[in-house]
Tab-separated table of C-alpha atoms in Angstrom:
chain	number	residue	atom	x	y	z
A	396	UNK	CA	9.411	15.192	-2.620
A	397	UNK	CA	10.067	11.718	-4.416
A	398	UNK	CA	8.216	8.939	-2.260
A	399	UNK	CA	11.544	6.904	-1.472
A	400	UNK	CA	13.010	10.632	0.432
A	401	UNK	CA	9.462	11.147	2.301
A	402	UNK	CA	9.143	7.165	3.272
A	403	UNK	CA	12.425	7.157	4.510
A	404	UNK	CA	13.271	6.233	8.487
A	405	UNK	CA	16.296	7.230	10.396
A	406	UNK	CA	17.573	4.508	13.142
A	407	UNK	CA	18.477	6.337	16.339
A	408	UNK	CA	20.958	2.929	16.968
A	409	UNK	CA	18.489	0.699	19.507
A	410	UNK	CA	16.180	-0.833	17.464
A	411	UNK	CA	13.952	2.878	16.543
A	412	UNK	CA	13.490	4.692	14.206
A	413	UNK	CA	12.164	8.527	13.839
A	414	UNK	CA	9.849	9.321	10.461
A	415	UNK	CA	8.211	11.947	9.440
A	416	UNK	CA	4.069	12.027	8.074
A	417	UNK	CA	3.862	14.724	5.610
A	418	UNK	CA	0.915	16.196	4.666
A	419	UNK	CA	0.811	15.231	1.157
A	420	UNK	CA	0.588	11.712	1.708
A	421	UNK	CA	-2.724	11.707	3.043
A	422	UNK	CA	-6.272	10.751	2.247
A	423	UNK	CA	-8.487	13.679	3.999
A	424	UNK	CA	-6.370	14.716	7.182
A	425	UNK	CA	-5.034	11.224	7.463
A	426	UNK	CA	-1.786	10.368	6.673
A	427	UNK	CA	-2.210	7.125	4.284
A	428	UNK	CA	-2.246	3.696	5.324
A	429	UNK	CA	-0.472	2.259	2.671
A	430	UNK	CA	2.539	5.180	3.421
A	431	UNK	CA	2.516	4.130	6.594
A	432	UNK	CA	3.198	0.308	6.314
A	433	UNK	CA	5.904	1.106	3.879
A	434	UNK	CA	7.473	3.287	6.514
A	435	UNK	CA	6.844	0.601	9.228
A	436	UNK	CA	8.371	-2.096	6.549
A	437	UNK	CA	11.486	-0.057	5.479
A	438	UNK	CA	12.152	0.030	9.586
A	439	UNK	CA	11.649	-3.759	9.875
A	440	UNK	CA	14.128	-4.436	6.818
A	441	UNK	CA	16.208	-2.193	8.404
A	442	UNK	CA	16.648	-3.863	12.193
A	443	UNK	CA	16.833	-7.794	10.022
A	444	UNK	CA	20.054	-6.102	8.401
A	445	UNK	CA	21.650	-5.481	11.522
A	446	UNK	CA	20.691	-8.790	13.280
A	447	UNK	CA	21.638	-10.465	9.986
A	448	UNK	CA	24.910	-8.457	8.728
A	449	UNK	CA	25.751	-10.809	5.806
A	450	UNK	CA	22.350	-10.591	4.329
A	451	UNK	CA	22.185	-8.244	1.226
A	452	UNK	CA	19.326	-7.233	-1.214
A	453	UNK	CA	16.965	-7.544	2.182
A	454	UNK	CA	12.805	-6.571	1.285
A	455	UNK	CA	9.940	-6.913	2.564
A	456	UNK	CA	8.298	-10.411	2.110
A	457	UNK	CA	4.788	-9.769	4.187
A	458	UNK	CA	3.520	-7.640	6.140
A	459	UNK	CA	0.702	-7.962	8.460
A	460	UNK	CA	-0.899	-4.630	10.150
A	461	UNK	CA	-3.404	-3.924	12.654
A	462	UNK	CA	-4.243	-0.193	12.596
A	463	UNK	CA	-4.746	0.698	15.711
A	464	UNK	CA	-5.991	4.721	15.478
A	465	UNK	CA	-5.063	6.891	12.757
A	466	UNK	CA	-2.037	9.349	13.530
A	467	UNK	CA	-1.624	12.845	12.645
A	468	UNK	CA	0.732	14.502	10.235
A	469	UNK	CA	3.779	15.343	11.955
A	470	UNK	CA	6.876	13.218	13.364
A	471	UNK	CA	6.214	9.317	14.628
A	472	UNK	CA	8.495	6.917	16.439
A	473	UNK	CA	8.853	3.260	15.095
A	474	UNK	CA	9.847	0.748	17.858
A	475	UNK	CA	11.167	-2.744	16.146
A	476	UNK	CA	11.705	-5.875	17.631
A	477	UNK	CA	13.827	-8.831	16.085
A	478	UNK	CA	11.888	-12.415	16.596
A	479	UNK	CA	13.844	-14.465	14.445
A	480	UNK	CA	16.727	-13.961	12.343
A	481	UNK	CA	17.364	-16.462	9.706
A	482	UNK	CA	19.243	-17.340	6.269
A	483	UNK	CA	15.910	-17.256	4.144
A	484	UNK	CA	13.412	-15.661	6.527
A	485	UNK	CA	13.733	-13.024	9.472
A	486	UNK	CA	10.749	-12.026	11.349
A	487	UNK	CA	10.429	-8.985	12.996
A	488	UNK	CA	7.186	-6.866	14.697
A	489	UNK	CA	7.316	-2.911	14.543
A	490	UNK	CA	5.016	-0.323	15.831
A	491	UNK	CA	4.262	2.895	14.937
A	492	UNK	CA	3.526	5.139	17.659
A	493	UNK	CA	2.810	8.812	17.777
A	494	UNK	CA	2.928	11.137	21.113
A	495	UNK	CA	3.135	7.801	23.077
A	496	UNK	CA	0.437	6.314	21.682
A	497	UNK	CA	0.279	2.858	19.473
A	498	UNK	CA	-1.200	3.372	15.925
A	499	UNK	CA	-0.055	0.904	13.776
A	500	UNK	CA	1.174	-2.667	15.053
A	501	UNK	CA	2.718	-4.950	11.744
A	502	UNK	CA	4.427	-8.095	11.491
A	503	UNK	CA	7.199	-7.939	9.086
A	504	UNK	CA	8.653	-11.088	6.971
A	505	UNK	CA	11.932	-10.295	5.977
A	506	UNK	CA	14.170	-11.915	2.921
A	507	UNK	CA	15.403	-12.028	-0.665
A	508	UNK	CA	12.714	-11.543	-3.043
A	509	UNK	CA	13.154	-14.012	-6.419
A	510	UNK	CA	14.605	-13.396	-9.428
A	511	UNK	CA	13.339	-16.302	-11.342
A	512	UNK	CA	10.387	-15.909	-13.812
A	513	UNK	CA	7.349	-18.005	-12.220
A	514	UNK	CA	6.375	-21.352	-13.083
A	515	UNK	CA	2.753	-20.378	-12.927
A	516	UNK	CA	0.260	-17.381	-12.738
A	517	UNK	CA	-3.019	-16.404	-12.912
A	518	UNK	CA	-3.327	-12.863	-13.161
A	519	UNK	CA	-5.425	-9.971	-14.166
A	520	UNK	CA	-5.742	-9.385	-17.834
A	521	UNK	CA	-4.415	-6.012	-18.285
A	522	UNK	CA	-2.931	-3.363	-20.557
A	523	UNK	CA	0.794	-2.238	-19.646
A	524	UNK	CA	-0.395	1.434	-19.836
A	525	UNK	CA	-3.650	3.138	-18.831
A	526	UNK	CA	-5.734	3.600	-21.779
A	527	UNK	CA	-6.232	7.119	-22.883
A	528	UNK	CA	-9.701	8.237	-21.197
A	529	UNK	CA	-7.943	7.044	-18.047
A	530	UNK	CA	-8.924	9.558	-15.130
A	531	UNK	CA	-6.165	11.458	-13.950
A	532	UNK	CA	-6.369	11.473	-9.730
A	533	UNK	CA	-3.882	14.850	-9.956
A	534	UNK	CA	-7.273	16.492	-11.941
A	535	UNK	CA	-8.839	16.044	-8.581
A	536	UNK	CA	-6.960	19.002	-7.207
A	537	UNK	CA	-4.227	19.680	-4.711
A	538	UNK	CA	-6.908	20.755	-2.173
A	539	UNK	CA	-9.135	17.702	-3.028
A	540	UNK	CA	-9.471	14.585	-0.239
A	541	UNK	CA	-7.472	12.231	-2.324
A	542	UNK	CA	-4.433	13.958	-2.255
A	543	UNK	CA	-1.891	11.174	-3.215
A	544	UNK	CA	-2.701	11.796	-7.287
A	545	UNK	CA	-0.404	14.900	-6.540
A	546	UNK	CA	2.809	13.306	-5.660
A	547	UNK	CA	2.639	10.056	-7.173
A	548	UNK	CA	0.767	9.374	-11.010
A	549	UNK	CA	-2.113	7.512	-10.589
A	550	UNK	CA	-5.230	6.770	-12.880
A	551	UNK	CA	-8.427	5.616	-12.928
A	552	UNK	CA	-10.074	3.050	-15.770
A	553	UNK	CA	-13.783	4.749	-16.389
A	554	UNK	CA	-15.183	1.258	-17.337
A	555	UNK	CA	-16.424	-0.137	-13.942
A	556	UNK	CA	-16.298	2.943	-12.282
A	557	UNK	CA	-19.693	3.935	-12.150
A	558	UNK	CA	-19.004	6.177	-9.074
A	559	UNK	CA	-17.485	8.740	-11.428
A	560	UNK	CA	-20.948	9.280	-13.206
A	561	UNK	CA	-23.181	9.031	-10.185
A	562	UNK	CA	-24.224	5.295	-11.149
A	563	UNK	CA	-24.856	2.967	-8.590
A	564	UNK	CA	-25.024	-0.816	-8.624
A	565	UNK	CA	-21.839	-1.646	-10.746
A	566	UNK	CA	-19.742	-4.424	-9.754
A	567	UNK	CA	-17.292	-3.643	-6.892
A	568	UNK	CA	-14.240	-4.085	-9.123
A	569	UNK	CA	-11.758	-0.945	-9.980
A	570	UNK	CA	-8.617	-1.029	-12.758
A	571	UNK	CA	-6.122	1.444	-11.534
A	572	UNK	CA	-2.669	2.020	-12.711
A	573	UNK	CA	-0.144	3.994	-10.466
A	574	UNK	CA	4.061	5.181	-10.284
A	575	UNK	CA	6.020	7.431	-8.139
A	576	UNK	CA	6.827	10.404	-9.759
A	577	UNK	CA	10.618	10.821	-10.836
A	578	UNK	CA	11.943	7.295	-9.789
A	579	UNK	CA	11.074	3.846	-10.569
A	580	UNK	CA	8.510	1.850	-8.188
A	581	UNK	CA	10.625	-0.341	-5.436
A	582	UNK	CA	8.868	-3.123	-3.366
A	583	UNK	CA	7.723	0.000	-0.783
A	584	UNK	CA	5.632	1.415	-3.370
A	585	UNK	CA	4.349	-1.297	-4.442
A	586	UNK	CA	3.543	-2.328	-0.624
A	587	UNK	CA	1.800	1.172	-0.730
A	588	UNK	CA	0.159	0.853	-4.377
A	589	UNK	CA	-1.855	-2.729	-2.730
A	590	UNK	CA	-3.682	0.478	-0.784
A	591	UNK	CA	-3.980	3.089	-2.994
A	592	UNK	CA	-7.440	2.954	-4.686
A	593	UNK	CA	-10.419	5.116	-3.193
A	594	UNK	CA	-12.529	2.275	-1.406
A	595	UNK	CA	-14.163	-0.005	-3.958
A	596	UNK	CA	-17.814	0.780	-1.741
A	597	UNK	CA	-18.022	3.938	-4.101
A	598	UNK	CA	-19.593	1.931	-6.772
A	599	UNK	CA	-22.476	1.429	-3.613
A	600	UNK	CA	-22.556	4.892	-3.320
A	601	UNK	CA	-20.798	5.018	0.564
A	602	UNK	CA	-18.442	7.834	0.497
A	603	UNK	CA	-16.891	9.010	2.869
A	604	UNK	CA	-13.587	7.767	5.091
A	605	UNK	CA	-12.973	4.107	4.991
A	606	UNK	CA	-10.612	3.020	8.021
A	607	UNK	CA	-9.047	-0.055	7.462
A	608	UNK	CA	-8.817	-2.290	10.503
A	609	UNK	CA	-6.642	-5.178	9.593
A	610	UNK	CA	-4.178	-5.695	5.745
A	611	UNK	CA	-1.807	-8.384	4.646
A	612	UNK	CA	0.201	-7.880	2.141
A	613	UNK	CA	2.306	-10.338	-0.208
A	614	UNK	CA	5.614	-8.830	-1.764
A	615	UNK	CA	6.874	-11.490	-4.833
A	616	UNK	CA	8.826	-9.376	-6.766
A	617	UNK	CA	10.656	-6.200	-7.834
A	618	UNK	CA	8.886	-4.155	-9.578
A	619	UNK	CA	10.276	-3.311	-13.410
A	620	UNK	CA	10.362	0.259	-14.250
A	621	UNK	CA	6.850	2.046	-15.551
A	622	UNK	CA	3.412	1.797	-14.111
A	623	UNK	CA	2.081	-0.601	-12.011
A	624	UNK	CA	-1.493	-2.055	-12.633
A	625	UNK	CA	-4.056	-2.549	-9.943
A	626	UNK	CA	-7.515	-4.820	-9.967
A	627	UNK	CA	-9.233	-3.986	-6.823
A	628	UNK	CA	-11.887	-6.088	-5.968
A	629	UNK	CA	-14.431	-7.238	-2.946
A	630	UNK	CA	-15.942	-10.319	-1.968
A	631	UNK	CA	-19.150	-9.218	0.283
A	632	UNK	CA	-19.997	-5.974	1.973
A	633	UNK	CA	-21.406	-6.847	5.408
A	634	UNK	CA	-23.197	-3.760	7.353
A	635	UNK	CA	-20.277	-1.413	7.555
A	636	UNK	CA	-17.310	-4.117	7.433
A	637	UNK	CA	-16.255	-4.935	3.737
A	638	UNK	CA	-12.588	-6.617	2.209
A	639	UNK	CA	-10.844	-5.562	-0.390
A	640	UNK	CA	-8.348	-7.288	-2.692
A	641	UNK	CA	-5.432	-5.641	-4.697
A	642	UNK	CA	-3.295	-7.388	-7.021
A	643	UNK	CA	-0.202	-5.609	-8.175
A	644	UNK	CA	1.502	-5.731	-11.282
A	645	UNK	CA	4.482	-4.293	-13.129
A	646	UNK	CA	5.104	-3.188	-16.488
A	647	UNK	CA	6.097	-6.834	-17.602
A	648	UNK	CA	3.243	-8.579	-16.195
A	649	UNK	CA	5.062	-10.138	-13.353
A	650	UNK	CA	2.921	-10.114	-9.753
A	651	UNK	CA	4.845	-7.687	-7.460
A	652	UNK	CA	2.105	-7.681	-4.793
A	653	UNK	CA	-1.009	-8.772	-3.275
A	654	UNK	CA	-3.007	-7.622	-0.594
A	655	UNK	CA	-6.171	-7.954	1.332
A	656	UNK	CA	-7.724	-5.620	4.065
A	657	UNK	CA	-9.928	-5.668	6.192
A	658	UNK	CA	-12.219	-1.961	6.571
A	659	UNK	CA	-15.316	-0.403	7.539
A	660	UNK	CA	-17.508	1.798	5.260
A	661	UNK	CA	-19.807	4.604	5.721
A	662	UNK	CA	-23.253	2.736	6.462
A	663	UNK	CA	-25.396	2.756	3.432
C-alpha cells in the first residue's frame, strides 16, 4: 500500500477525522511515530482548508508532538481544533486518540511552503544516492522489528554505523537515505523520514525500544523526486533521556526538513 493511501484521514464533517494504523508501519508492535504525526498533520492541513477556503497548496509548516502512550494497530480518531486562521499562517492543535484515550497531542503550523531557492544554507555534505555497500533495511526481513524497510526504501551508510558490526564507541551520527515506494516523497514523508532512523544510541550498544517523548519538526520545502538523505545526530545521552537531530534533504540538495526529539533509551 503506497504511504500517501495508508497515511490518509477521512473527515467525518466536525472537525475529525477517522485513520487507520496498519501493521506495516510499525517499529516492533508499535505503529511508528513518524506515521503518526504525518497522519495527525495531513488532519490539521485538512481543518486550516476549511476555516481558510481560499487558501490553496496548504502543508504542513511545524509540527510540535507530545506522545502521550503508544497506540495499537487498528482504527484511531483525530480530534482538530482551529486556533487561528490566517493569510500566511494558520494554527491548529490535533489529537490522536485511540479507544478514548489521548496518544498523541501536536501543534500544527499551517501555510504555503516556498518556492524560492534559499539565500543561505548550511547543510550536510552528502551524496544524492546511497553509495553501493549501502545496507538495505528490506534485508532485515518482513518479520524483523524494523518493519518500515518493507514498504518504503530505506538504507543505511556502513561508515559510522558501528552497531552493524557489534562495535561500540563510534560517534552517535547515522547517514541514511530513504523514499516511498511507487510515488515521489511529499512534505508527509518527509515529516515521517525526520523519524525514521533506528535510534542513534545503537552505536552505545542500547537496543531495544526507544519511545520518544516530545519532536518538533521544521517543513521548508517540497521535496524533488528521488531519495531523501538523512544525518542523524545527538548532542548528549543523559541516563536514559537522549535527543536526536534529523536533517532532511532531497535529491537537489534543498533542506525539506528538520527535526529534533526528545526520547528515552534502554539504560546502558
Amino acid at each position: 500500500m503506497p504511504f500517501s493511501v495508508a497515511s490518509a484521514v477521512r473527515p467525518l464533517g466536525d472537525g475529525t477525522f477517522t485513520a487507520a494504523l496498519p501493521a506495516e508501519w510499525t517499529v516492533g508492535p508499535k505503529p511508528h511515530g513518524g506515521f503518526l504525526l504525518a497522519l495527525v498533520a495531513r488532519a490539521a492541513v485538512h481543518a486550516a482548508g476549511v476555516a481558510v477556503p481560499a487558501a490553496e497548496a496548504l502543508a504542513p509548516l511545524a509540527v510540535s508532538a507530545q506522545f502521550l502512550r503508544a497506540p495499537e494497530v487498528g482504527p484511531v480518531l483525530i480530534r482538530t481544533d482551529v486556533r487561528k486562521a490566517g493569510r500566511t499562517a494558520t494554527v491548529v492543535t490535533a489529537v490522536l486518540e485511540q479507544r478514548g484515550r489521548g496518544c498523541v497531542e501536536a501543534s500544527v503550523t499551517v501555510g504555503r511552503l516556498p518556492a524560492e531557492r534559499p539565500e543561505y544554507t548550511d547543510l550536510p555534505d552528502m551524496p544524492a544516492a546511497p553509495p553501493a555497500n549501502a545496507v538495505d533495511l528490506a534485508s532485515l526481513g518482513p518479520g524483523g522489528v524494523y518493519k518500515l524497510g518493507g514498504v518504503c526504501d530505506v538504507r543505511l551508510d556502513q561508515e559510522g554505523a558501528g552497531f552493524l558490526n557489534g562495535r561500540t564507541g563510534d560517534p552517535l551520527v547515522l547517514r541514511l537515505w530513504a523514499k516511498p515506494h511507487g510515488e515521489r516523497p511529499d512534505p508527509y514523508f518527509a515529516l515521517l523520514a525526520g523519524d525514521i532512523s533506528m535510534p542513534v544510541t545503537f552505536n552505545l550498544g542500547r537496543f531495544g525500544w526507544s519511545p520518544t517523548v516530545q519532536l518538533t519538526a521544521l517543513l521548508r520545502a517540497e521535496p524533488a523526486p528521488g531519495w531523501l538523505r538523512l544525518r542523524v545526530s545527538c548532542s548528549a545521552v543523559h541516563g536514559q533521556w537522549f535527543d536526536e537531530d534529523a536533517v532532511v534533504v532531497d535529491s537537489t540538495g534543498r533542506l525539506v526538513c528538520q527535526a529534533r526529539q526528545l526520547a528515552l533509551t534502554p539504560a546502558g
